[in-house]
Amino acid sequence: MQPLQTIALISVHSDPANETGRQNIYVRQVGEALSRMGWQVDMFTRKTEINQEEIVQHNPLCRTIRLTAGAKQFIRQEKLIGCLPQFLQQLLKFQAENNLQYRLIHTNYWLSAWVGMELKKIQSLKHIHTYHSLGAVKYIGEQQLDNLAKSRLEIEKTCLETADLNIATCPQQRDYLRDLVSDRGNIEIIPGGTDIDLFGSISQIKARQKLEIEPDQFNILYVGGFDRDRGVETLVKAISKPQLHSKANIRLTLINDSCKINIIEQKRIEKLVWDAGLDNITTFVSRFSRSQLAVYHAAADVCVVPSHYNPSGMVAMDAMASGTPVIASNLGGLKYVIEDQKNGLLFPSQNSFLLARAIFHLLTKPQLRLRMSVMARERVFELFTWDGVAQQLNEIYLEQIGRQNLELLDKSLSYSIQAIKA
């Protein structure tokens, strides 16, 4: 297969070659799906360990390229912003050494947006950006913003107004961009996806046998970070309520999927579980592969996503692809992915009472869980596969490159006319 063209996906702080982290997975899965369609995909990130490979070849048309920008170690965002100029220079150096010219770049998250905007100033290319999360939402209600927050807001606003196309992962994120960031700029909605070959590849019976979960236990699963906006506290409070706490057959599995585990947050949630008297029914998981994650999803009776802000809904997609009903906060990508009462249940974010009632509802109605399981898989297969996401991006990429061809043609004609007049 002849590659359509070589394109660059830029993800400064999230490494597509890693198996954990929502943005890592998004960029990797998008890159591989695009390569299956014939694109040559270079995915740029930064090196975080001295002994890391500089290039990871995922398949003949898709690779991760790790650039040196700052120390070869994990660097927090407040420090990482200072490494962006070096990242840009290293990317340009890689292009020069390998005789590469990208007609289109697709940046991810605000740090990468800065790199994309600077690259566009010096090269003829199309710039597409996916936000993943928004500073404008994160900082709502804060009276005093530090310099990092101000920089992020300015970069997100400039990117929205100057990129050739901005991608929101759900309608609510598009509305946030318009209401909180700028009324200028082009926006398209393209959701995230899930790996339907991985999630759903093992039955619940076999998964529970692997994890030694008894058939009569009602297994509640949480997958996500342990920082406060993920809503783990709401889930713990819900399960500690009498209508659920009194049930002897409940089991809680808390999976921390952060790339870099925050020990303080981990200890905080562990103490919360202990204080609620749930330590004897709770299992903590923090080191796992993607294949192991698929087993945990399949072994669950319900997956709870109690986020305060969630623009992607990707955890819900993984669960739904596994045939596991989801109970989630009624916001963002979650209410875009889940059809309430059909393939899952939605509840008001941070409302532990209504979350407890939703869990109890599914606990006592196995036939409803079975029906939701079937409908959840159907919805994912219809709307949220990575190949489907890549197909939408493919159409956008081709349209943008076509526009670039016209722009180059217009410039060429303009120069020719000027030469004739001269």
Short mmCIF file of C-alpha atoms in Angstrom, two decimals:
data_model
loop_
_atom_site.label_atom_id
_atom_site.label_comp_id
_atom_site.label_asym_id
_atom_site.label_seq_id
_atom_site.Cartn_x
_atom_site.Cartn_y
_atom_site.Cartn_z
CA MET A 1 0.00 0.00 0.00
CA GLN A 2 1.37 3.39 -0.98
CA PRO A 3 1.03 5.90 1.91
CA LEU A 4 -1.42 8.72 1.23
CA GLN A 5 1.00 11.21 2.80
CA THR A 6 3.13 11.57 5.91
CA ILE A 7 1.37 13.39 8.74
CA ALA A 8 2.51 14.26 12.27
CA LEU A 9 0.56 13.73 15.49
CA ILE A 10 2.12 15.77 18.30
CA SER A 11 1.64 14.85 21.96
CA VAL A 12 4.35 16.52 24.01
CA HIS A 13 3.49 15.27 27.50
CA SER A 14 1.77 11.94 26.73
CA ASP A 15 3.72 9.09 25.14
CA PRO A 16 1.70 7.06 22.59
CA ALA A 17 4.02 4.10 23.15
CA ASN A 18 2.82 3.80 26.79
CA GLU A 19 -0.19 1.64 27.63
CA THR A 20 -1.76 3.82 30.33
CA GLY A 21 -3.24 7.31 30.21
CA ARG A 22 -6.24 8.42 28.18
CA GLN A 23 -4.34 10.75 25.84
CA ASN A 24 -1.59 8.19 25.24
CA ILE A 25 -4.21 5.71 24.18
CA TYR A 26 -6.12 8.23 22.05
CA VAL A 27 -3.06 9.29 20.05
CA ARG A 28 -1.72 5.74 19.65
CA GLN A 29 -5.06 4.28 18.56
CA VAL A 30 -5.79 7.16 16.18
CA GLY A 31 -2.30 6.88 14.70
CA GLU A 32 -2.52 3.14 14.13
CA ALA A 33 -6.05 3.37 12.72
CA LEU A 34 -4.96 6.11 10.29
CA SER A 35 -1.99 4.00 9.21
CA ARG A 36 -4.39 1.16 8.39
CA MET A 37 -6.09 3.59 6.01
CA GLY A 38 -2.80 4.30 4.26
CA TRP A 39 -1.39 7.36 6.04
CA GLN A 40 2.27 7.42 7.11
CA VAL A 41 1.97 8.56 10.73
CA ASP A 42 4.78 10.06 12.84
CA MET A 43 3.75 10.55 16.50
CA PHE A 44 6.02 12.97 18.38
CA THR A 45 6.43 13.01 22.16
CA ARG A 46 9.29 13.73 24.56
CA LYS A 47 11.80 11.32 26.06
CA THR A 48 11.17 10.78 29.79
CA GLU A 49 13.85 8.15 30.55
CA ILE A 50 17.52 7.95 29.61
CA ASN A 51 17.29 4.41 28.23
CA GLN A 52 14.07 4.86 26.25
CA GLU A 53 14.11 4.00 22.58
CA GLU A 54 14.09 7.11 20.42
CA ILE A 55 11.85 5.51 17.80
CA VAL A 56 9.20 2.85 18.47
CA GLN A 57 7.86 1.29 15.26
CA HIS A 58 4.27 0.18 15.87
CA ASN A 59 3.72 -1.01 12.29
CA PRO A 60 5.34 -0.20 8.91
CA LEU A 61 3.35 3.07 8.61
CA CYS A 62 3.13 4.22 12.23
CA ARG A 63 5.85 5.10 14.73
CA THR A 64 6.42 7.02 17.96
CA ILE A 65 9.37 9.45 17.88
CA ARG A 66 10.74 10.59 21.25
CA LEU A 67 12.52 13.94 21.22
CA THR A 68 14.87 15.29 23.89
CA ALA A 69 13.32 18.36 25.51
CA GLY A 70 14.55 19.10 28.99
CA ALA A 71 15.83 16.41 31.33
CA LYS A 72 15.11 12.82 30.30
CA GLN A 73 12.66 12.28 33.15
CA PHE A 74 9.05 13.00 34.08
CA ILE A 75 8.53 16.77 34.25
CA ARG A 76 5.39 18.36 35.66
CA GLN A 77 3.41 20.74 33.45
CA GLU A 78 4.45 23.88 35.30
CA LYS A 79 8.04 23.05 34.33
CA LEU A 80 7.35 21.37 30.99
CA ILE A 81 6.13 24.55 29.34
CA GLY A 82 9.71 25.83 29.48
CA CYS A 83 10.84 22.83 27.42
CA LEU A 84 8.56 23.57 24.46
CA PRO A 85 11.05 25.69 22.45
CA GLN A 86 13.61 22.86 22.65
CA PHE A 87 10.94 20.35 21.63
CA LEU A 88 10.15 22.47 18.56
CA GLN A 89 13.83 22.74 17.62
CA GLN A 90 14.32 18.99 17.98
CA LEU A 91 11.28 18.32 15.80
CA LEU A 92 12.66 20.64 13.11
CA LYS A 93 16.05 18.93 13.39
CA PHE A 94 14.42 15.51 12.95
CA GLN A 95 12.61 16.77 9.85
CA ALA A 96 15.82 18.17 8.36
CA GLU A 97 17.85 15.03 9.07
CA ASN A 98 15.18 12.77 7.57
CA ASN A 99 14.13 15.08 4.70
CA LEU A 100 10.54 15.21 5.95
CA GLN A 101 7.93 17.86 5.21
CA TYR A 102 4.54 17.48 6.86
CA ARG A 103 1.57 18.86 4.96
CA LEU A 104 -0.61 18.38 8.03
CA ILE A 105 -0.03 18.21 11.78
CA HIS A 106 -2.53 17.18 14.44
CA THR A 107 -1.68 18.44 17.95
CA ASN A 108 -3.10 17.14 21.22
CA TYR A 109 -3.56 19.15 24.44
CA TRP A 110 -2.54 22.78 25.00
CA LEU A 111 1.21 22.16 25.35
CA SER A 112 1.31 20.59 21.90
CA ALA A 113 -0.90 23.38 20.54
CA TRP A 114 1.95 25.86 21.16
CA VAL A 115 4.34 23.65 19.16
CA GLY A 116 1.83 23.38 16.32
CA MET A 117 1.19 27.11 16.14
CA GLU A 118 4.91 27.89 16.08
CA LEU A 119 5.55 25.23 13.44
CA LYS A 120 2.85 26.69 11.23
CA LYS A 121 4.55 30.10 11.34
CA ILE A 122 7.62 28.71 9.59
CA GLN A 123 6.23 25.90 7.42
CA SER A 124 3.42 25.58 4.90
CA LEU A 125 1.08 23.12 6.60
CA LYS A 126 -2.41 22.61 7.97
CA HIS A 127 -2.86 22.58 11.74
CA ILE A 128 -5.59 20.55 13.44
CA HIS A 129 -5.93 20.48 17.22
CA THR A 130 -7.75 18.28 19.77
CA TYR A 131 -8.08 19.82 23.25
CA HIS A 132 -8.84 16.71 25.39
CA SER A 133 -9.51 19.03 28.37
CA LEU A 134 -9.90 22.79 28.75
CA GLY A 135 -8.23 25.21 31.13
CA ALA A 136 -11.29 27.43 30.79
CA VAL A 137 -13.32 24.71 32.53
CA LYS A 138 -10.62 23.71 35.01
CA TYR A 139 -10.21 27.26 36.30
CA ILE A 140 -13.90 28.20 36.59
CA GLY A 141 -14.48 29.89 39.93
CA GLU A 142 -10.81 30.54 40.68
CA GLN A 143 -10.15 34.13 41.66
CA GLN A 144 -6.39 34.25 41.24
CA LEU A 145 -4.67 32.49 38.35
CA ASP A 146 -0.95 31.74 38.35
CA ASN A 147 1.25 32.34 35.31
CA LEU A 148 0.91 28.73 34.11
CA ALA A 149 -2.89 28.98 34.08
CA LYS A 150 -2.77 32.31 32.26
CA SER A 151 -0.40 30.86 29.66
CA ARG A 152 -2.65 27.87 29.13
CA LEU A 153 -5.75 30.02 28.64
CA GLU A 154 -3.95 32.27 26.17
CA ILE A 155 -2.59 29.32 24.16
CA GLU A 156 -6.01 27.62 24.02
CA LYS A 157 -7.68 30.84 22.85
CA THR A 158 -5.04 31.58 20.19
CA CYS A 159 -5.18 28.00 18.95
CA LEU A 160 -8.96 28.07 18.64
CA GLU A 161 -8.78 31.26 16.61
CA THR A 162 -5.82 30.36 14.36
CA ALA A 163 -5.75 26.58 13.83
CA ASP A 164 -7.27 25.38 10.56
CA LEU A 165 -9.60 23.14 12.52
CA ASN A 166 -10.29 22.43 16.21
CA ILE A 167 -11.74 19.12 17.33
CA ALA A 168 -14.09 18.82 20.30
CA THR A 169 -14.77 15.30 21.57
CA CYS A 170 -18.39 16.00 22.53
CA PRO A 171 -21.06 18.71 22.06
CA GLN A 172 -20.57 20.09 25.57
CA GLN A 173 -16.87 20.66 24.90
CA ARG A 174 -17.76 22.55 21.72
CA ASP A 175 -20.15 24.71 23.77
CA TYR A 176 -17.43 25.36 26.35
CA LEU A 177 -15.06 26.45 23.58
CA ARG A 178 -17.63 28.89 22.25
CA ASP A 179 -18.90 30.20 25.61
CA LEU A 180 -15.67 30.28 27.62
CA VAL A 181 -12.82 30.60 25.10
CA SER A 182 -13.74 32.40 21.84
CA ASP A 183 -16.53 32.79 19.31
CA ARG A 184 -13.93 32.61 16.52
CA GLY A 185 -12.37 29.54 14.91
CA ASN A 186 -13.58 26.34 13.25
CA ILE A 187 -14.82 23.44 15.39
CA GLU A 188 -15.84 19.88 14.48
CA ILE A 189 -17.07 17.19 16.88
CA ILE A 190 -15.24 13.86 16.64
CA PRO A 191 -15.45 11.56 19.69
CA GLY A 192 -12.82 9.24 21.08
CA GLY A 193 -13.10 5.51 20.61
CA THR A 194 -12.41 2.08 22.04
CA ASP A 195 -10.63 -1.06 20.92
CA ILE A 196 -13.48 -3.45 20.10
CA ASP A 197 -11.04 -6.29 19.40
CA LEU A 198 -9.65 -6.06 22.94
CA PHE A 199 -12.62 -5.03 25.07
CA GLY A 200 -15.20 -7.77 24.84
CA SER A 201 -12.62 -10.41 23.92
CA ILE A 202 -13.17 -12.39 27.15
CA SER A 203 -16.41 -13.54 28.78
CA GLN A 204 -17.46 -12.41 32.24
CA ILE A 205 -17.23 -15.97 33.56
CA LYS A 206 -13.61 -16.42 32.42
CA ALA A 207 -12.65 -12.93 33.55
CA ARG A 208 -14.03 -13.52 37.04
CA GLN A 209 -12.24 -16.84 37.25
CA LYS A 210 -8.95 -15.11 36.38
CA LEU A 211 -9.49 -12.47 39.06
CA GLU A 212 -10.90 -14.98 41.58
CA ILE A 213 -14.22 -13.15 41.91
CA GLU A 214 -17.09 -15.29 43.19
CA PRO A 215 -20.11 -15.70 40.85
CA ASP A 216 -22.53 -14.23 43.41
CA GLN A 217 -20.46 -11.08 44.10
CA PHE A 218 -21.69 -7.80 42.63
CA ASN A 219 -18.47 -6.31 41.30
CA ILE A 220 -18.36 -2.50 40.96
CA LEU A 221 -15.49 -1.14 38.86
CA TYR A 222 -13.87 2.30 38.78
CA VAL A 223 -11.13 3.17 36.26
CA GLY A 224 -9.47 6.60 36.31
CA GLY A 225 -7.13 8.89 38.19
CA PHE A 226 -7.50 9.57 41.91
CA ASP A 227 -7.37 13.37 41.75
CA ARG A 228 -10.40 15.22 43.06
CA ASP A 229 -12.19 16.00 39.79
CA ARG A 230 -12.49 12.29 38.98
CA GLY A 231 -15.15 11.86 41.66
CA VAL A 232 -13.84 8.75 43.45
CA GLU A 233 -15.07 10.27 46.73
CA THR A 234 -18.63 10.31 45.38
CA LEU A 235 -18.43 6.60 44.58
CA VAL A 236 -17.02 5.68 48.01
CA LYS A 237 -19.71 7.73 49.75
CA ALA A 238 -22.40 6.06 47.64
CA ILE A 239 -21.26 2.53 48.49
CA SER A 240 -20.99 3.38 52.19
CA LYS A 241 -24.70 4.28 52.32
CA PRO A 242 -26.82 1.70 54.24
CA GLN A 243 -28.75 0.40 51.24
CA LEU A 244 -25.48 -0.78 49.67
CA HIS A 245 -23.09 -1.17 52.60
CA SER A 246 -25.43 -3.74 54.13
CA LYS A 247 -25.16 -5.94 51.05
CA ALA A 248 -22.68 -8.69 51.88
CA ASN A 249 -21.96 -9.58 48.25
CA ILE A 250 -20.65 -6.19 47.03
CA ARG A 251 -17.06 -5.88 45.81
CA LEU A 252 -15.33 -2.64 44.76
CA THR A 253 -12.37 -2.51 42.35
CA LEU A 254 -10.56 0.84 42.09
CA ILE A 255 -8.10 1.06 39.20
CA ASN A 256 -5.75 4.05 39.13
CA ASP A 257 -4.90 4.48 35.43
CA SER A 258 -2.67 7.56 35.80
CA CYS A 259 0.65 7.40 33.92
CA LYS A 260 2.42 8.86 36.96
CA ILE A 261 0.87 7.76 40.25
CA ASN A 262 0.38 10.64 42.70
CA ILE A 263 1.20 8.98 46.04
CA ILE A 264 -0.57 11.70 48.05
CA GLU A 265 -3.82 11.22 46.10
CA GLN A 266 -3.47 7.43 46.30
CA LYS A 267 -3.08 7.54 50.10
CA ARG A 268 -6.00 9.97 50.39
CA ILE A 269 -8.38 7.57 48.62
CA GLU A 270 -7.06 4.60 50.58
CA LYS A 271 -7.79 6.46 53.83
CA LEU A 272 -11.24 7.43 52.54
CA VAL A 273 -12.03 3.77 51.85
CA TRP A 274 -10.72 2.76 55.28
CA ASP A 275 -12.70 5.45 57.10
CA ALA A 276 -15.87 4.38 55.27
CA GLY A 277 -15.36 0.79 56.43
CA LEU A 278 -15.03 -0.51 52.88
CA ASP A 279 -11.42 -1.72 53.03
CA ASN A 280 -12.49 -5.37 53.39
CA ILE A 281 -14.41 -5.29 50.07
CA THR A 282 -12.09 -3.00 48.08
CA THR A 283 -9.24 -3.97 45.75
CA PHE A 284 -6.77 -1.32 44.54
CA VAL A 285 -5.02 -1.79 41.18
CA SER A 286 -2.32 0.50 39.81
CA ARG A 287 -0.03 -1.59 37.57
CA PHE A 288 -1.65 -3.30 34.62
CA SER A 289 -1.48 -3.89 30.88
CA ARG A 290 -4.24 -3.09 28.40
CA SER A 291 -5.09 -6.79 28.13
CA GLN A 292 -5.42 -6.99 31.93
CA LEU A 293 -7.66 -3.91 31.90
CA ALA A 294 -9.96 -5.71 29.45
CA VAL A 295 -10.24 -8.56 31.97
CA TYR A 296 -11.19 -6.16 34.78
CA HIS A 297 -13.86 -4.55 32.59
CA ALA A 298 -15.31 -7.91 31.60
CA ALA A 299 -15.39 -9.11 35.23
CA ALA A 300 -17.45 -6.12 36.40
CA ASP A 301 -21.22 -6.05 36.86
CA VAL A 302 -21.20 -2.28 36.53
CA CYS A 303 -18.58 0.38 35.78
CA VAL A 304 -19.02 3.74 37.54
CA VAL A 305 -17.59 6.93 36.02
CA PRO A 306 -18.35 9.69 38.59
CA SER A 307 -16.31 12.50 36.98
CA HIS A 308 -16.81 16.21 37.66
CA TYR A 309 -15.56 16.94 34.12
CA ASN A 310 -15.12 14.36 31.36
CA PRO A 311 -14.87 15.49 27.73
CA SER A 312 -14.13 12.06 26.21
CA GLY A 313 -16.11 9.28 27.90
CA MET A 314 -13.43 6.76 26.88
CA VAL A 315 -13.62 4.69 30.09
CA ALA A 316 -17.35 4.32 29.51
CA MET A 317 -16.67 3.21 25.92
CA ASP A 318 -14.23 0.52 27.11
CA ALA A 319 -16.79 -0.78 29.59
CA MET A 320 -19.63 -0.73 27.07
CA ALA A 321 -17.51 -2.59 24.50
CA SER A 322 -16.95 -5.21 27.20
CA GLY A 323 -20.70 -5.59 27.67
CA THR A 324 -20.59 -3.91 31.10
CA PRO A 325 -23.37 -1.44 31.96
CA VAL A 326 -22.14 2.03 32.96
CA ILE A 327 -23.37 4.47 35.59
CA ALA A 328 -21.86 7.88 34.91
CA SER A 329 -22.10 11.59 35.67
CA ASN A 330 -24.58 13.38 33.43
CA LEU A 331 -22.04 15.62 31.70
CA GLY A 332 -19.56 16.03 28.85
CA GLY A 333 -18.57 13.03 26.78
CA LEU A 334 -20.39 10.71 29.19
CA LYS A 335 -23.87 11.98 28.34
CA TYR A 336 -22.82 11.90 24.65
CA VAL A 337 -21.79 8.22 24.85
CA ILE A 338 -24.49 6.90 27.18
CA GLU A 339 -28.20 6.90 26.43
CA ASP A 340 -29.80 7.11 29.88
CA GLN A 341 -31.99 4.12 30.79
CA LYS A 342 -31.09 2.37 27.50
CA ASN A 343 -27.44 1.32 27.62
CA GLY A 344 -26.53 2.81 31.01
CA LEU A 345 -27.62 5.21 33.72
CA LEU A 346 -26.73 8.87 34.26
CA PHE A 347 -26.78 10.72 37.59
CA PRO A 348 -26.05 14.33 38.64
CA SER A 349 -22.32 14.74 39.21
CA GLN A 350 -21.22 14.64 42.90
CA ASN A 351 -24.62 13.38 44.07
CA SER A 352 -23.72 10.27 46.10
CA PHE A 353 -27.34 9.63 47.13
CA LEU A 354 -28.58 9.31 43.54
CA LEU A 355 -25.48 7.33 42.56
CA ALA A 356 -26.21 4.85 45.37
CA ARG A 357 -29.79 4.55 44.14
CA ALA A 358 -28.59 3.88 40.56
CA ILE A 359 -26.16 1.18 41.73
CA PHE A 360 -28.89 -0.43 43.85
CA HIS A 361 -31.24 -0.31 40.85
CA LEU A 362 -28.85 -2.35 38.70
CA LEU A 363 -27.81 -4.62 41.58
CA THR A 364 -31.40 -5.77 42.05
CA LYS A 365 -32.29 -6.07 38.35
CA PRO A 366 -30.04 -8.62 36.57
CA GLN A 367 -32.30 -8.71 33.50
CA LEU A 368 -31.95 -4.95 33.09
CA ARG A 369 -28.16 -5.31 33.29
CA LEU A 370 -28.27 -7.95 30.59
CA ARG A 371 -30.38 -5.77 28.29
CA MET A 372 -28.12 -2.77 28.85
CA SER A 373 -25.08 -4.92 28.16
CA VAL A 374 -26.34 -5.84 24.70
CA MET A 375 -27.40 -2.27 23.84
CA ALA A 376 -24.11 -0.83 25.12
CA ARG A 377 -22.06 -3.00 22.76
CA GLU A 378 -24.34 -2.12 19.86
CA ARG A 379 -23.87 1.63 20.46
CA VAL A 380 -20.08 1.34 20.67
CA PHE A 381 -19.86 -0.72 17.49
CA GLU A 382 -22.02 1.83 15.69
CA LEU A 383 -20.34 5.07 16.83
CA PHE A 384 -17.16 4.67 18.88
CA THR A 385 -14.64 2.39 17.19
CA TRP A 386 -11.13 3.68 16.47
CA ASP A 387 -11.54 2.85 12.79
CA GLY A 388 -14.69 4.98 12.78
CA VAL A 389 -12.85 7.86 14.45
CA ALA A 390 -10.00 7.53 11.94
CA GLN A 391 -12.46 7.59 9.04
CA GLN A 392 -13.86 10.92 10.24
CA LEU A 393 -10.34 12.31 10.65
CA ASN A 394 -9.35 10.95 7.24
CA GLU A 395 -12.13 12.95 5.57
CA ILE A 396 -11.06 16.10 7.42
CA TYR A 397 -7.38 15.59 6.59
CA LEU A 398 -8.11 15.11 2.89
CA GLU A 399 -10.33 18.19 2.86
CA GLN A 400 -7.65 20.31 4.56
CA ILE A 401 -4.89 19.09 2.25
CA GLY A 402 -7.16 19.76 -0.72
CA ARG A 403 -7.62 23.33 0.50
CA GLN A 404 -3.87 23.66 0.87
CA ASN A 405 -3.41 22.54 -2.74
CA LEU A 406 -5.82 25.25 -3.86
CA GLU A 407 -4.03 27.85 -1.73
CA LEU A 408 -0.68 26.87 -3.24
CA LEU A 409 -2.19 27.00 -6.72
CA ASP A 410 -3.59 30.49 -6.04
CA LYS A 411 -0.17 31.65 -4.87
CA SER A 412 1.50 30.15 -7.94
CA LEU A 413 -0.97 31.86 -10.27
CA SER A 414 -0.53 35.15 -8.43
CA TYR A 415 3.27 34.95 -8.83
CA SER A 416 2.88 34.08 -12.52
CA ILE A 417 0.59 37.06 -13.14
CA GLN A 418 2.99 39.38 -11.33
CA ALA A 419 5.90 38.04 -13.42
CA ILE A 420 3.97 38.61 -16.66
CA LYS A 421 3.07 42.19 -15.66
CA ALA A 422 6.68 42.85 -14.74
#
